[in-house]
Amino acid sequence: EKLAKKDKVVAIGETGLDYYWNHSTLPCQMEAFRKQVNLAGKLNLPVIIHDREAHQDTLKILAEEAKGLKILMHCFSGDLDMAKVCIGRGYYLGIGGVVTFNNAKKLRTIVEEVSLENLVLETDSPYLTPHPFRGKPNEPKYIPLIAERIAKIKGVSVKEVAERTSVNSKEIFGI
């Protein structure tokens, strides 16, 4: 809490649930997640959510604990129905390098269906490097590749994607 109160802190996270790796028990993860979301509420900070194979529990905890908070679903990996739930709650979907992968049809469908007003661009550095640089460490310099792919999917200009997602990021983080 002491660190989260510092002026340079703009969000709590990345925090959430990860059912892929077995590094801690589910009750322990849930308790820590709830505490961090509650801290964000206490300090009126947005929350960056990590949700790996834990969609239902993540949404349940957010519904219970995150009312009124700005939420960024980092590296969104849910389906279209989950995207609609998130957007209905006012959450933003983080879109990274995965959208450029050949096998990312589900994510591209989501990007096609949702408004740019609900998306932000992100890297997940050093992971999930966009095509054609997979296998190399991810870096912020690859963000334009993500914007290009989203622009192509949505039939808009890269400039429009960049401008709208930048506005969204500023809204989330209050910058």
XYZ file of C-alpha atoms in Angstrom:
175
model
C 0.000 0.000 0.000
C 2.845 2.354 0.844
C 4.354 1.892 -2.612
C 0.992 2.185 -4.360
C 0.502 5.634 -2.815
C 3.565 7.057 -4.566
C 2.873 9.784 -7.145
C 4.379 7.852 -10.051
C 2.026 4.887 -9.596
C -0.745 5.013 -12.214
C -2.321 1.563 -11.729
C -2.397 -1.634 -9.706
C -1.223 -4.632 -11.655
C -0.686 -6.703 -13.449
C -2.752 -8.758 -11.018
C -5.265 -11.541 -11.371
C -5.632 -15.278 -11.648
C -3.498 -17.781 -13.517
C -4.825 -21.333 -13.666
C -2.273 -22.403 -16.265
C 0.737 -22.419 -13.952
C 0.503 -24.239 -10.636
C 2.702 -21.893 -8.584
C 0.162 -21.168 -5.855
C -3.161 -22.500 -4.679
C -6.390 -21.125 -6.108
C -7.590 -19.805 -2.720
C -4.255 -18.014 -2.271
C -4.481 -16.467 -5.748
C -8.071 -15.382 -5.186
C -7.278 -13.797 -1.827
C -4.296 -11.886 -3.231
C -6.311 -10.770 -6.248
C -9.174 -9.508 -4.079
C -6.751 -7.611 -1.840
C -5.076 -5.922 -4.788
C -8.384 -4.940 -6.389
C -9.542 -3.572 -3.038
C -6.307 -1.596 -2.741
C -6.975 -0.116 -6.178
C -10.439 0.868 -5.008
C -9.094 2.444 -1.849
C -6.586 4.492 -3.866
C -8.882 5.049 -6.881
C -6.388 3.486 -9.287
C -7.120 1.462 -12.416
C -6.357 -2.260 -12.395
C -4.458 -4.191 -15.049
C -5.834 -7.727 -15.065
C -3.936 -10.948 -15.708
C -6.422 -13.701 -16.583
C -5.028 -16.983 -17.813
C -7.517 -19.830 -18.091
C -9.480 -18.288 -15.214
C -12.140 -16.282 -17.031
C -15.188 -17.087 -14.882
C -13.462 -16.557 -11.544
C -11.762 -13.384 -12.779
C -15.062 -11.883 -13.918
C -16.775 -12.952 -10.690
C -14.168 -11.300 -8.469
C -14.170 -8.145 -10.585
C -17.973 -7.974 -10.399
C -17.782 -8.227 -6.618
C -14.761 -6.050 -5.916
C -14.085 -3.625 -8.788
C -17.239 -1.555 -9.058
C -16.399 1.894 -10.390
C -12.777 1.065 -11.192
C -11.154 1.348 -14.588
C -10.163 -2.147 -15.705
C -7.733 -3.171 -18.434
C -7.979 -6.832 -19.411
C -4.311 -7.370 -20.269
C -3.635 -9.607 -23.294
C -7.314 -10.381 -23.612
C -7.757 -14.116 -24.194
C -11.467 -14.663 -23.685
C -14.119 -15.289 -26.309
C -16.549 -12.830 -27.889
C -19.159 -13.386 -25.173
C -16.609 -12.552 -22.492
C -15.502 -9.489 -24.469
C -19.110 -8.298 -24.521
C -19.404 -8.790 -20.748
C -16.190 -6.836 -20.198
C -17.245 -4.017 -22.500
C -20.666 -3.931 -20.869
C -18.921 -3.288 -17.581
C -16.763 -0.545 -19.100
C -13.535 -2.539 -19.166
C -10.888 -2.114 -21.845
C -9.384 -5.017 -23.793
C -5.608 -5.097 -24.191
C -4.565 -6.305 -27.639
C -0.980 -7.348 -28.233
C 1.130 -9.348 -30.623
C -1.193 -12.360 -30.582
C -3.542 -10.533 -32.965
C -0.853 -10.930 -35.666
C -0.519 -14.709 -35.226
C -1.919 -16.892 -38.009
C -3.903 -18.996 -35.522
C -5.514 -16.028 -33.694
C -8.856 -16.161 -35.502
C -10.872 -15.836 -32.284
C -9.039 -12.668 -31.249
C -9.307 -11.154 -34.716
C -13.073 -11.773 -34.646
C -13.277 -9.978 -31.309
C -11.257 -7.042 -32.657
C -13.554 -6.894 -35.673
C -16.699 -6.915 -33.509
C -15.784 -4.438 -30.769
C -15.305 -0.697 -31.022
C -11.876 0.916 -31.012
C -13.177 2.794 -27.972
C -12.751 -0.431 -25.990
C -9.218 -1.360 -27.093
C -5.683 -0.503 -26.075
C -2.426 -1.615 -27.660
C 0.176 -3.427 -25.576
C 3.295 -5.546 -25.879
C 3.542 -8.021 -22.974
C 7.300 -7.577 -23.392
C 9.369 -9.672 -23.677
C 6.662 -12.191 -24.633
C 4.132 -12.599 -27.458
C 6.199 -10.847 -30.103
C 4.172 -9.971 -33.215
C 4.586 -11.760 -36.510
C 7.042 -11.696 -38.307
C 9.383 -11.301 -35.325
C 8.188 -14.265 -33.230
C 11.080 -15.914 -31.450
C 12.702 -12.570 -30.644
C 12.050 -10.644 -27.436
C 9.040 -8.362 -27.731
C 9.647 -4.626 -27.496
C 7.532 -1.469 -27.636
C 8.924 -0.772 -31.109
C 6.591 -3.526 -32.393
C 3.402 -1.694 -31.360
C 2.950 -0.331 -34.920
C 2.639 -3.931 -36.174
C -0.259 -4.488 -33.794
C -1.885 -1.221 -34.863
C -1.458 -2.179 -38.528
C -3.145 -5.536 -38.000
C -6.048 -3.992 -36.099
C -6.453 -1.343 -38.811
C -6.574 -4.051 -41.465
C -9.143 -6.082 -39.498
C -11.376 -3.069 -38.873
C -10.929 -1.427 -42.275
C -9.665 1.852 -40.822
C -6.379 3.740 -40.968
C -3.443 2.975 -38.710
C -3.621 6.613 -37.641
C -7.201 6.130 -36.446
C -6.213 3.038 -34.455
C -3.222 4.828 -32.934
C -5.179 7.934 -32.016
C -8.177 6.148 -30.484
C -6.156 3.599 -28.512
C -3.898 6.389 -27.245
C -6.955 8.285 -26.013
C -8.143 5.095 -24.306
C -4.799 4.603 -22.577
C -4.835 8.182 -21.352
C -8.379 7.711 -20.038
C -7.419 4.550 -18.172
C -4.278 5.918 -16.579
C -5.326 9.532 -16.158
C -2.393 10.904 -18.132
